[in-house]
Backbone as a chain_set.jsonl record, in Angstrom:
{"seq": "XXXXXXXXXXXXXXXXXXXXXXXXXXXXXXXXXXXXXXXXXXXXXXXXXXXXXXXXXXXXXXXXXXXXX", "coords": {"N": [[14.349, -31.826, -20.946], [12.586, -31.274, -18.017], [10.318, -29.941, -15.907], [9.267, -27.339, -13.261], [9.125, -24.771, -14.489], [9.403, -25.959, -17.339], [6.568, -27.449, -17.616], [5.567, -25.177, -17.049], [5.898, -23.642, -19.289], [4.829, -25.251, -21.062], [1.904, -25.27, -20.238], [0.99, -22.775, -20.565], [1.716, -22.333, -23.409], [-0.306, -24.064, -24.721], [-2.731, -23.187, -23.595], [-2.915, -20.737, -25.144], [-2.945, -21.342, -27.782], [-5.227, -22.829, -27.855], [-7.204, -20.459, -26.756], [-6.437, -19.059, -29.33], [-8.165, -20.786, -30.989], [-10.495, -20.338, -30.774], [-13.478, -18.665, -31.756], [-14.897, -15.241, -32.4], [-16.859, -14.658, -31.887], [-17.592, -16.458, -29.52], [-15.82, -15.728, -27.941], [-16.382, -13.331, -27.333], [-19.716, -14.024, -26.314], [-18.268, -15.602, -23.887], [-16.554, -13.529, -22.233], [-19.282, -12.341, -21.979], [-20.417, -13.591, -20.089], [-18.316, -14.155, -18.043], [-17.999, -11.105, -16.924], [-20.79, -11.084, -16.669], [-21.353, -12.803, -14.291], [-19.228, -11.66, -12.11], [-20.387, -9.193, -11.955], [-22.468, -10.048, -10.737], [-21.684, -11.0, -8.373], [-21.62, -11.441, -4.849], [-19.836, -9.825, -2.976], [-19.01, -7.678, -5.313], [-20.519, -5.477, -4.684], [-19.138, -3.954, -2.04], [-16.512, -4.167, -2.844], [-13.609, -2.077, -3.411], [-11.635, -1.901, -5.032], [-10.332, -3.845, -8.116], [-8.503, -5.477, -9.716], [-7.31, -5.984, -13.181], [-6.631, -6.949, -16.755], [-6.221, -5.082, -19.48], [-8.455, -5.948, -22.434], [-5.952, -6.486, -24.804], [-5.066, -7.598, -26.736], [-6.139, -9.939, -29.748], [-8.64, -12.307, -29.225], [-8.243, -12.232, -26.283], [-10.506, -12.45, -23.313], [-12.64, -9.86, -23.459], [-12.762, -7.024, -21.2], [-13.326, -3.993, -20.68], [-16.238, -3.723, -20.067], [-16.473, -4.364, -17.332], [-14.528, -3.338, -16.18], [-15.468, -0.371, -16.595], [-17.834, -0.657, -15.175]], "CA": [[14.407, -31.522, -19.54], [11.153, -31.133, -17.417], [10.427, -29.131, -14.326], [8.745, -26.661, -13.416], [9.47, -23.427, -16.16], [9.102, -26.609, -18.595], [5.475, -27.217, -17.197], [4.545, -23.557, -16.99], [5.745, -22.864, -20.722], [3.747, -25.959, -21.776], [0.426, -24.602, -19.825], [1.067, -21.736, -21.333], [1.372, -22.489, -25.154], [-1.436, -24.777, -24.788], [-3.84, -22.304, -23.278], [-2.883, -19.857, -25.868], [-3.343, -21.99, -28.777], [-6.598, -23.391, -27.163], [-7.4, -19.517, -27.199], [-6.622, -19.076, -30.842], [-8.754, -21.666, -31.563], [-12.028, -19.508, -30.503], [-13.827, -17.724, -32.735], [-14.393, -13.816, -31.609], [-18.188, -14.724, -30.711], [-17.476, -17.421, -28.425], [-14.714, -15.098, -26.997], [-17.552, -12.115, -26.544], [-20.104, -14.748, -25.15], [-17.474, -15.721, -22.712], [-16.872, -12.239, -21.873], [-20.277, -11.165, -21.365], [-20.47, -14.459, -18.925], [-17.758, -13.752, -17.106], [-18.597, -9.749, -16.576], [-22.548, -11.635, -15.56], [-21.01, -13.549, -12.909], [-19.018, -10.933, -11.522], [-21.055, -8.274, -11.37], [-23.731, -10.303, -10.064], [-21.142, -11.687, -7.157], [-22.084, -10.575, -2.854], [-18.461, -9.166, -3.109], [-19.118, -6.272, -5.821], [-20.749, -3.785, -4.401], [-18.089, -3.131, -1.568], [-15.411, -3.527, -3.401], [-12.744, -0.835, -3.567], [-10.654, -2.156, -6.423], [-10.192, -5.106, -8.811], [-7.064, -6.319, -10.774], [-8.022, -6.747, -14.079], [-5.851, -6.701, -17.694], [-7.283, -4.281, -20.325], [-8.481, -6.93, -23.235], [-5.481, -5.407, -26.158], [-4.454, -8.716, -27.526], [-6.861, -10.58, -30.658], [-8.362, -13.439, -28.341], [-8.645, -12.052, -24.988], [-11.799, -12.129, -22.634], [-13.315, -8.414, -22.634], [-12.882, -6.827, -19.628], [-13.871, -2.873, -20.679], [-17.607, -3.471, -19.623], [-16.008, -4.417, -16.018], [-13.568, -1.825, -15.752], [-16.238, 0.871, -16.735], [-18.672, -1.031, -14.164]], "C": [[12.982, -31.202, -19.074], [11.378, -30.451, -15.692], [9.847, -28.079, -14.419], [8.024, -25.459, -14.716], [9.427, -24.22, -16.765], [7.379, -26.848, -18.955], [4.616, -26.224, -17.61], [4.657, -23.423, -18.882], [5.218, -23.855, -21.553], [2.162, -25.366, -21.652], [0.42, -23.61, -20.854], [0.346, -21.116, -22.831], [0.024, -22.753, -25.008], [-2.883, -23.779, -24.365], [-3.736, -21.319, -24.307], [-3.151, -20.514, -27.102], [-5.159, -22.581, -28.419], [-7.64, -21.247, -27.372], [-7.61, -19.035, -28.429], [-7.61, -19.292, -31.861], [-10.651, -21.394, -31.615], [-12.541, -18.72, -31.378], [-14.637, -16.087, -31.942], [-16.307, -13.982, -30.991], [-18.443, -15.336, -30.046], [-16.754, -16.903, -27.296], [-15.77, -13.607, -26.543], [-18.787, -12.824, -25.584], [-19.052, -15.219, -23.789], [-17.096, -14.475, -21.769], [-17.984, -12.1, -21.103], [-20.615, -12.233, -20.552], [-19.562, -14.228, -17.609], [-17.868, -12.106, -16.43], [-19.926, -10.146, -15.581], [-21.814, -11.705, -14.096], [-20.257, -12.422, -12.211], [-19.302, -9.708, -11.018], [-22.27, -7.91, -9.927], [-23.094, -11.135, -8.631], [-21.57, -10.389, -6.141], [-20.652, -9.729, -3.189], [-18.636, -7.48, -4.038], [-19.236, -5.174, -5.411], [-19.936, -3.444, -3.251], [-16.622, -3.659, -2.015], [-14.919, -2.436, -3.828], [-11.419, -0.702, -4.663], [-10.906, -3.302, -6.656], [-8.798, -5.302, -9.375], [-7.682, -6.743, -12.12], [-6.666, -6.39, -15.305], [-7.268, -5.557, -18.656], [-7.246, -5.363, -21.923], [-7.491, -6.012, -24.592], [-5.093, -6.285, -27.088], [-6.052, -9.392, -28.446], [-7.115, -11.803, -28.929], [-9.097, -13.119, -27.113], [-10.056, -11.616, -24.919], [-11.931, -10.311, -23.006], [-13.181, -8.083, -22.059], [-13.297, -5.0, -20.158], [-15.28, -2.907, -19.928], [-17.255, -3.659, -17.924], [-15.364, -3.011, -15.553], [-14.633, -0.43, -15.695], [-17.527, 0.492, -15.659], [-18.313, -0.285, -12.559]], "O": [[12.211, -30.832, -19.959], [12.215, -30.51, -14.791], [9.741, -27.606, -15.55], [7.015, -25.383, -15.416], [9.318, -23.566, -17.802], [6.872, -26.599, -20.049], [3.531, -26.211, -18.192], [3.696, -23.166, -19.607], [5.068, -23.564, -22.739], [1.411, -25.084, -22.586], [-0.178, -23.738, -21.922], [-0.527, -20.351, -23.241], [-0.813, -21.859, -25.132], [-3.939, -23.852, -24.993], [-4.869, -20.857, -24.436], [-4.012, -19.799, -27.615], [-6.065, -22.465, -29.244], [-8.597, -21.072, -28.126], [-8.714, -18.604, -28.763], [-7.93, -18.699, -32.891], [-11.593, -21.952, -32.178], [-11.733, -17.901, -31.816], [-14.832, -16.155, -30.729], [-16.797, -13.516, -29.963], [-19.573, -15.184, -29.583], [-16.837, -17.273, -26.125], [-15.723, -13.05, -25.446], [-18.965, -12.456, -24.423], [-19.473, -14.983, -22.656], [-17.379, -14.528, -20.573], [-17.96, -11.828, -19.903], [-21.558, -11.766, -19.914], [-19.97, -14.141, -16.45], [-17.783, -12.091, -15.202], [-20.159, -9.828, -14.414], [-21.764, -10.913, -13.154], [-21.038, -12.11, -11.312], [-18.793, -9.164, -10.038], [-22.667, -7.074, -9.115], [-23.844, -11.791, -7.908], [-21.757, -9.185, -6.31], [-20.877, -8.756, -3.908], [-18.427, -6.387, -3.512], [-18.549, -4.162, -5.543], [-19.875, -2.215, -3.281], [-15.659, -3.406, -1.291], [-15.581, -1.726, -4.584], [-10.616, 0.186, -4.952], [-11.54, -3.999, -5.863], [-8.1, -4.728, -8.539], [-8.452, -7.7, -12.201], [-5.752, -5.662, -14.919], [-8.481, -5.379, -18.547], [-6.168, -5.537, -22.49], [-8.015, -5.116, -25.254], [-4.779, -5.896, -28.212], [-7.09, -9.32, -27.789], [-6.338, -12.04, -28.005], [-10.226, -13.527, -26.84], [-10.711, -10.918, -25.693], [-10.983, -9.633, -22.611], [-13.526, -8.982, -21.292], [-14.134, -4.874, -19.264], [-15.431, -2.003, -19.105], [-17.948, -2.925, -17.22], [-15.676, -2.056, -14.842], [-14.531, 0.415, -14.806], [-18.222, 1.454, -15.33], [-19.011, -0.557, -11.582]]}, "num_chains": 1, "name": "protein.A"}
């Protein structure tokens, strides 16, 4: 069957396996790229909140150096 929720839980896997597939200093360079760029965005300094996850999973981007920014 295909459709939407079949779609999404393909994206899904696939981005998470694609994840996997990183080794943890490609996943801290990526990090400390994405932290660059957002720190260094016009937007930052009046911002009054963000949305962010706290990195708790093997894998995930970084985000502590943001959050504590």
């Amino acid at each position: 069957m295909s459709g939407p929720e079949n779609d999404k839980r393909d994206l899904r896997k696939q981005a998470l396996d694609d994840r996997r597939c990183l080794s943890s200093h490609q996943v801290g360079t990526v990090g400390e790229a994405v932290a660059q760029h957002l720190l260094e965005c016009s937007h930052w300094p009046s911002a009054h909140r963000i949305h962010t996850y706290v990195d708790a999973l093997p894998g995930e981007i970084p985000t502590r150096d943001i959050i504590a920014a």
